[in-house]
mmCIF file of C-alpha atoms in Angstrom:
data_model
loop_
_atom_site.group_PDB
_atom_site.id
_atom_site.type_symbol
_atom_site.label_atom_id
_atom_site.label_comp_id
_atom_site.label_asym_id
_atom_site.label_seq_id
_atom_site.Cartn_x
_atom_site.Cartn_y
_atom_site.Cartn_z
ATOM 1 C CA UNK C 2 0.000 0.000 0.000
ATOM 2 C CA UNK C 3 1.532 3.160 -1.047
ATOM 3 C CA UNK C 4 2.010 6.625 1.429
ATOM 4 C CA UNK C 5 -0.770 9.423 0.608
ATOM 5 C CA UNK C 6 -0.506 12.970 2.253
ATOM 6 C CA UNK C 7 -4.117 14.118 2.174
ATOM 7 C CA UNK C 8 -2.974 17.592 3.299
ATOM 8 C CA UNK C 9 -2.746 20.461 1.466
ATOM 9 C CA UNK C 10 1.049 21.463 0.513
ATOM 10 C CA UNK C 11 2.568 24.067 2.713
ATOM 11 C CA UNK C 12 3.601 26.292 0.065
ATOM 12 C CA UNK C 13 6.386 28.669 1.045
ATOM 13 C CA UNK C 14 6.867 31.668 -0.468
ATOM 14 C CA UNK C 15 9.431 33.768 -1.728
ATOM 15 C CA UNK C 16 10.922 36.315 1.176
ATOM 16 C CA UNK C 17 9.498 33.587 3.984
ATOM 17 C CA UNK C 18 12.054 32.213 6.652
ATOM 18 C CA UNK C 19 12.637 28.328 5.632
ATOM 19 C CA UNK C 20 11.058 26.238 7.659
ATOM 20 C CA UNK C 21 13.637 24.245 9.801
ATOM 21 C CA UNK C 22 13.827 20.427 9.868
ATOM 22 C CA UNK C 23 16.193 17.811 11.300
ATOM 23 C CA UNK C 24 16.332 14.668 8.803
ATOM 24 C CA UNK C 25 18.206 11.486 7.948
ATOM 25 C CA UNK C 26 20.625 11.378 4.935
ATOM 26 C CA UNK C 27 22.776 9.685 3.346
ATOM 27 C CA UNK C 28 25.479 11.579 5.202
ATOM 28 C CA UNK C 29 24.053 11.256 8.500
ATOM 29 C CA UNK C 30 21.686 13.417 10.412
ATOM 30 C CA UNK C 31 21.221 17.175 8.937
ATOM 31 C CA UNK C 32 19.557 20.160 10.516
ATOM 32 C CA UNK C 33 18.502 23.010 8.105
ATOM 33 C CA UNK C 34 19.406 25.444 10.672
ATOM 34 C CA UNK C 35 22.873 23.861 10.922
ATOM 35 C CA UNK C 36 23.692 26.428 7.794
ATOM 36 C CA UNK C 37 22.203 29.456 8.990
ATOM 37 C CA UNK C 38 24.877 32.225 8.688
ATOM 38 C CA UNK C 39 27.164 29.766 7.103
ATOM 39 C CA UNK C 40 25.883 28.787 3.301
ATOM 40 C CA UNK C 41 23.001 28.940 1.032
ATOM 41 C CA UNK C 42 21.110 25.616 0.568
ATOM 42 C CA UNK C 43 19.937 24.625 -2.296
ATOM 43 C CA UNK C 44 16.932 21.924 -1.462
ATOM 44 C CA UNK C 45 15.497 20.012 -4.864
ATOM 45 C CA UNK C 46 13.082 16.953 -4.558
ATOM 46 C CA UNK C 47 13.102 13.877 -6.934
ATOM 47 C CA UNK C 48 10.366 11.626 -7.569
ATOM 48 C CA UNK C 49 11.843 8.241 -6.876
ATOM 49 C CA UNK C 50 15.290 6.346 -6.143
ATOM 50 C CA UNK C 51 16.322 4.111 -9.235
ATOM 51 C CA UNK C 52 14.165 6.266 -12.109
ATOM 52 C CA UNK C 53 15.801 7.296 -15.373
ATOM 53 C CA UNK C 54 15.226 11.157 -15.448
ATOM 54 C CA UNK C 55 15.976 11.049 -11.819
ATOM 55 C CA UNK C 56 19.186 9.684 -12.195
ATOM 56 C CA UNK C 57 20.253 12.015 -14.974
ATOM 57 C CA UNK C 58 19.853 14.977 -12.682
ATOM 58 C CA UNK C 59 21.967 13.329 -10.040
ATOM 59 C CA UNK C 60 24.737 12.313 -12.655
ATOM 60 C CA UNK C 61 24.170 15.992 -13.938
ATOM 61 C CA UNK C 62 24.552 17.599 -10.561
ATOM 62 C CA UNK C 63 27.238 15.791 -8.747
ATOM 63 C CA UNK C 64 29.304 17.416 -11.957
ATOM 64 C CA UNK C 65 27.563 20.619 -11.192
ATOM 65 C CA UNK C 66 28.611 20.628 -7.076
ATOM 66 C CA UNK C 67 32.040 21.684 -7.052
ATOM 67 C CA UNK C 68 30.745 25.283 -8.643
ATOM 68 C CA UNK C 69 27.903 25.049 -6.183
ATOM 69 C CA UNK C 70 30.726 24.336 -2.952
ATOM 70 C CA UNK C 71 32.641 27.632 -5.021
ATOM 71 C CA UNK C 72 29.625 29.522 -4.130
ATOM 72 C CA UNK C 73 28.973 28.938 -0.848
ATOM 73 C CA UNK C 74 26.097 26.418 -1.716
ATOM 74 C CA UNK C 75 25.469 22.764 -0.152
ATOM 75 C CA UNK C 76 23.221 20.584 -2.597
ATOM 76 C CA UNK C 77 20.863 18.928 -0.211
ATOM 77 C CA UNK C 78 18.538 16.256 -1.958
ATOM 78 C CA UNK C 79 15.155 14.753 -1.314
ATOM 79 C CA UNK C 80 13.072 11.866 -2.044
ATOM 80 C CA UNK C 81 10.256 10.170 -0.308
ATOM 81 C CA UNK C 82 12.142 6.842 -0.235
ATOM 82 C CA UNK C 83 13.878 5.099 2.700
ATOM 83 C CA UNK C 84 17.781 5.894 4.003
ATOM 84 C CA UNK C 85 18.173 2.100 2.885
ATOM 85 C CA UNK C 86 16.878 2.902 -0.840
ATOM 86 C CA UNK C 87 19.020 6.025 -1.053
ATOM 87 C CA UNK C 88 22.326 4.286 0.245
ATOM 88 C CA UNK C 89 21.679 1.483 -2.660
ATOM 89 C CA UNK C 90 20.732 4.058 -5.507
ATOM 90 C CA UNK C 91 23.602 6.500 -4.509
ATOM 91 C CA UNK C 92 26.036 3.093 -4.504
ATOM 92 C CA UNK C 93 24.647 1.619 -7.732
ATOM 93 C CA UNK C 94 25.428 5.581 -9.770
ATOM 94 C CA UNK C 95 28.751 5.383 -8.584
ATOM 95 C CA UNK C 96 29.128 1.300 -9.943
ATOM 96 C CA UNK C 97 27.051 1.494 -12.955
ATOM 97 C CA UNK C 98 27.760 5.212 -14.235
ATOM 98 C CA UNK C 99 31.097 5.646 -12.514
ATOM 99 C CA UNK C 100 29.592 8.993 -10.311
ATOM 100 C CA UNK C 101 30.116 9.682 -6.779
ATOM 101 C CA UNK C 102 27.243 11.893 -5.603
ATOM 102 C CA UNK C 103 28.676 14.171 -3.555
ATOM 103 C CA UNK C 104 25.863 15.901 -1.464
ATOM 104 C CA UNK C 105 23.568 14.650 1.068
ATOM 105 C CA UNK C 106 20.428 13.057 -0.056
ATOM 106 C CA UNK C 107 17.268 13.450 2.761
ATOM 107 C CA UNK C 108 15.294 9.759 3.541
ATOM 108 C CA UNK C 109 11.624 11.408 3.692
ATOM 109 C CA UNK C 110 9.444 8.420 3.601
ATOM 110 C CA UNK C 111 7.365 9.724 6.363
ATOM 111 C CA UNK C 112 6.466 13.306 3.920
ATOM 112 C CA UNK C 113 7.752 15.712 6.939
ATOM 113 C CA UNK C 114 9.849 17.904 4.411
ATOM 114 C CA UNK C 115 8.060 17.183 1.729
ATOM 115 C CA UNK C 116 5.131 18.564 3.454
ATOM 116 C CA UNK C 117 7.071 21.663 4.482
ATOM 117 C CA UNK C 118 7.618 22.728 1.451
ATOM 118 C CA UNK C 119 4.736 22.483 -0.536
ATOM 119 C CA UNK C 120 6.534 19.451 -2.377
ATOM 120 C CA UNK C 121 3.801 16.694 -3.007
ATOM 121 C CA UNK C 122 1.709 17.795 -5.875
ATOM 122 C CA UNK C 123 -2.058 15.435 -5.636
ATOM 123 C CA UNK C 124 -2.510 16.064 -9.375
ATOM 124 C CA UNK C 125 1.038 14.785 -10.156
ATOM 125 C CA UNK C 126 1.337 11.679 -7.994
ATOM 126 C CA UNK C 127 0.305 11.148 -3.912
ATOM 127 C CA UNK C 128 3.171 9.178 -3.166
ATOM 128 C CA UNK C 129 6.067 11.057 -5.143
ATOM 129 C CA UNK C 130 7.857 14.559 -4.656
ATOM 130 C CA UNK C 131 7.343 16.965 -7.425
ATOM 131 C CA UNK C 132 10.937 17.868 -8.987
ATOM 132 C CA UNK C 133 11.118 21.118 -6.716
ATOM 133 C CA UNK C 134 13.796 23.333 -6.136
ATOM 134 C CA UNK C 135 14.351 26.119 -3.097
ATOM 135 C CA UNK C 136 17.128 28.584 -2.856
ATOM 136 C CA UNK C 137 17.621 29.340 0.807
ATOM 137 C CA UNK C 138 20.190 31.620 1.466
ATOM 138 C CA UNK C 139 22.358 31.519 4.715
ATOM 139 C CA UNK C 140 19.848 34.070 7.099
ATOM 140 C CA UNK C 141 17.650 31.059 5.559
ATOM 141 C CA UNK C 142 15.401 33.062 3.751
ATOM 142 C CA UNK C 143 14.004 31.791 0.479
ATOM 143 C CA UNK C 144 15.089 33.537 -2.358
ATOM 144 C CA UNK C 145 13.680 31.531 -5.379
ATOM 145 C CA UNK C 146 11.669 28.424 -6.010
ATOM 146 C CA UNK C 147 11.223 26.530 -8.926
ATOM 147 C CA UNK C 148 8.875 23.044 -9.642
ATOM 148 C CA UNK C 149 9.103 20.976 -12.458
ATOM 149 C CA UNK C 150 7.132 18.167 -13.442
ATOM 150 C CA UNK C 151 7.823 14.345 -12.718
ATOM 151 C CA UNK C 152 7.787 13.979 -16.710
ATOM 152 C CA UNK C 153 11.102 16.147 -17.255
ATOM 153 C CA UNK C 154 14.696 16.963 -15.856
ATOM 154 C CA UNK C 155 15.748 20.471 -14.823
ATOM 155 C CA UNK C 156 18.568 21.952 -16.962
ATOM 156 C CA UNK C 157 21.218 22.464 -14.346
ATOM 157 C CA UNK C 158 23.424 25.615 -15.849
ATOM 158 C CA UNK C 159 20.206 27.141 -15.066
ATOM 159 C CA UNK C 160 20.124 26.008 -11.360
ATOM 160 C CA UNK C 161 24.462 27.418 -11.353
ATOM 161 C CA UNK C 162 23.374 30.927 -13.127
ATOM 162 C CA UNK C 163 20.540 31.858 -11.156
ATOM 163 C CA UNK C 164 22.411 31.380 -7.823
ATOM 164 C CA UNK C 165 24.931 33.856 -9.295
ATOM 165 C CA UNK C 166 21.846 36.248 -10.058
ATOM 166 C CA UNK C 167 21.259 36.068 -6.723
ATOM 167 C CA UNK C 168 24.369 36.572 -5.413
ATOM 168 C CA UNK C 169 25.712 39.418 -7.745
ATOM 169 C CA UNK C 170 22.271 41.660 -6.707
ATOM 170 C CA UNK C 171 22.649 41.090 -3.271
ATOM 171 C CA UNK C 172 26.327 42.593 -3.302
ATOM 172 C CA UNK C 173 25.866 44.883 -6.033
ATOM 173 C CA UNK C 174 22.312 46.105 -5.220
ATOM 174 C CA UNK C 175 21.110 45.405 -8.948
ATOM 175 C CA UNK C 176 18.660 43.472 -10.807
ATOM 176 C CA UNK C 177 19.413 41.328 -13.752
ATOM 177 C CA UNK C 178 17.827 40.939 -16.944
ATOM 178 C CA UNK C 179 16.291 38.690 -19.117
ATOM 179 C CA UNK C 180 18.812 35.903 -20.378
ATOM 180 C CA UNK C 181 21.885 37.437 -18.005
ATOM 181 C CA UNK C 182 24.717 35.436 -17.783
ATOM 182 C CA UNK C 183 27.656 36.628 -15.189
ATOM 183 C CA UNK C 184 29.595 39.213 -17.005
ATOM 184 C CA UNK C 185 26.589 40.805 -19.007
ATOM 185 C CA UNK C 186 25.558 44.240 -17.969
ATOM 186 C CA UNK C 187 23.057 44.551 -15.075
ATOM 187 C CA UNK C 188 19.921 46.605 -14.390
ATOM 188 C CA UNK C 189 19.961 49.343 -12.196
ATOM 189 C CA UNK C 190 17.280 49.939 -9.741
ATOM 190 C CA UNK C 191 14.683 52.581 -11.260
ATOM 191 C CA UNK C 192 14.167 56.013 -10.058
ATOM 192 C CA UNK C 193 12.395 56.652 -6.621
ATOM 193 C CA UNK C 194 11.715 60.647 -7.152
ATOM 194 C CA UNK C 195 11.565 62.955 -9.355
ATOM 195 C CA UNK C 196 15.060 64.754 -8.562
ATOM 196 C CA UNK C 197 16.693 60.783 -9.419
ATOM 197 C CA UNK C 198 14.852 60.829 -12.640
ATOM 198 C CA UNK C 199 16.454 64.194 -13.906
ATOM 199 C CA UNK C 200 19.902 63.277 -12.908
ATOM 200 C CA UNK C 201 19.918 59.796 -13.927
ATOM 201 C CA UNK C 202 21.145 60.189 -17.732
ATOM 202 C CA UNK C 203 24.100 62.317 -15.839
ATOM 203 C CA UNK C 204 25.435 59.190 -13.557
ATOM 204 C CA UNK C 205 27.145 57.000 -16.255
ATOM 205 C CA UNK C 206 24.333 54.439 -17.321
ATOM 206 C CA UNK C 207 23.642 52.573 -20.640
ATOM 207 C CA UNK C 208 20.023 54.062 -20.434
ATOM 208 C CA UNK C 209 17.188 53.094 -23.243
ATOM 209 C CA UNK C 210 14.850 55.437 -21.006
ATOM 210 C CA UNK C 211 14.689 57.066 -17.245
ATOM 211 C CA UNK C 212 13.336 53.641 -15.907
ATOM 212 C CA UNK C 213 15.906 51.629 -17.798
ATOM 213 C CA UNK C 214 19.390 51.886 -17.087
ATOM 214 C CA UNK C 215 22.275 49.477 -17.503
ATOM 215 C CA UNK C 216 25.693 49.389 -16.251
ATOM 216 C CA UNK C 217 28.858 47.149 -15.727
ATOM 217 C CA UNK C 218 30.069 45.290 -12.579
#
């Protein structure tokens, strides 16, 4: 008989403090909280141990963690399967494809995290997480969420270049644009008044109007 969650998901939202958990992995016991001031976390949920699609994405981002660790970042995965299942998938990548996975992978059988954050879609499956992912930077607020369907993988250059968005506004107190890769030209924050309006084609900016205003980092 399979696990169903007949409660509503959680949801969290952007700007919301993470809700803390303490969990089993595959590299022992975890506590969100344990990287508070330390790293961002980057959460993502899989369907199921031993899938296809799933395993691509693991393959994809054990390549993909070394730039994660170079920006402060600790992949932490999730699946509703058992420690047991985990420790024989995460064994069986590294003898059939030749991959270590490097980060820690959460056993969530019981739905706790799952049901945290919002991650067990009824319309997609009862029993499966969806393919989300959470950005939770290290005063463990959530910066970005993403959710993808069981059906396909995430593209993982994605997952990389939007933690650099994130990063590169928080110190530089820009936005990016559409398609911005690190090195492009960023956006700078519009006009509040009147007075910054007038002066802003004075300050140094690529500007296409007063409300849109590039410039170099």
């Amino acid at each position: 008989m399979g696990i169903y969650c007949d409660c509503a998901p959680a949801m969290p939202r952007i700007g919301e403090v993470a809700p803390d958990f303490e969990a089993v992995t595959t590299q022992g016991m975890m506590k969100l909280s344990d990287y508070r001031d330390k790293k961002w976390v980057i959460l993502f949920s899989h369907p199921a141990d031993f899938t296809p699609v799933c395993t691509t994405e693991f393959m994809a981002l054990a390549e993909a963690d070394t730039e994660f660790q170079k920006l402060n970042a600790q992949l932490v995965g999730l699946s509703i399967d058992s420690i047991h299942s985990h420790l024989a998938w995460v064994r069986n990548i590294k003898e059939k494809m030749g991959v270590t996975i490097p980060f820690p992978v959460i056993a969530d059988l019981d739905m706790k995290v799952a049901s945290l954050f919002g991650m067990v879609h009824p319309d997609q499956s009862t029993t499966a997480a969806v393919r989300a992912v959470f950005y939770i930077d290290p005063s463990m607020v959530i910066r970005g969420i993403l959710y993808y369907p069981l059906s396909n993988g995430r593209y993982i250059p994605e997952l990389v270049r939007l933690l650099k968005a994130f990063q590169t506004s928080d110190r530089y107190s820009v936005a990016t644009p559409a398609n911005w890769q690190p090195g492009d030209k960023v956006v700078v924050p519009p006009p509040k008044t009147v007075e910054q309006a007038e002066i802003r084609d004075r300050e140094g900016y690529e500007c296409k109007d007063w409300y849109l205003c590039f410039k170099e980092i």
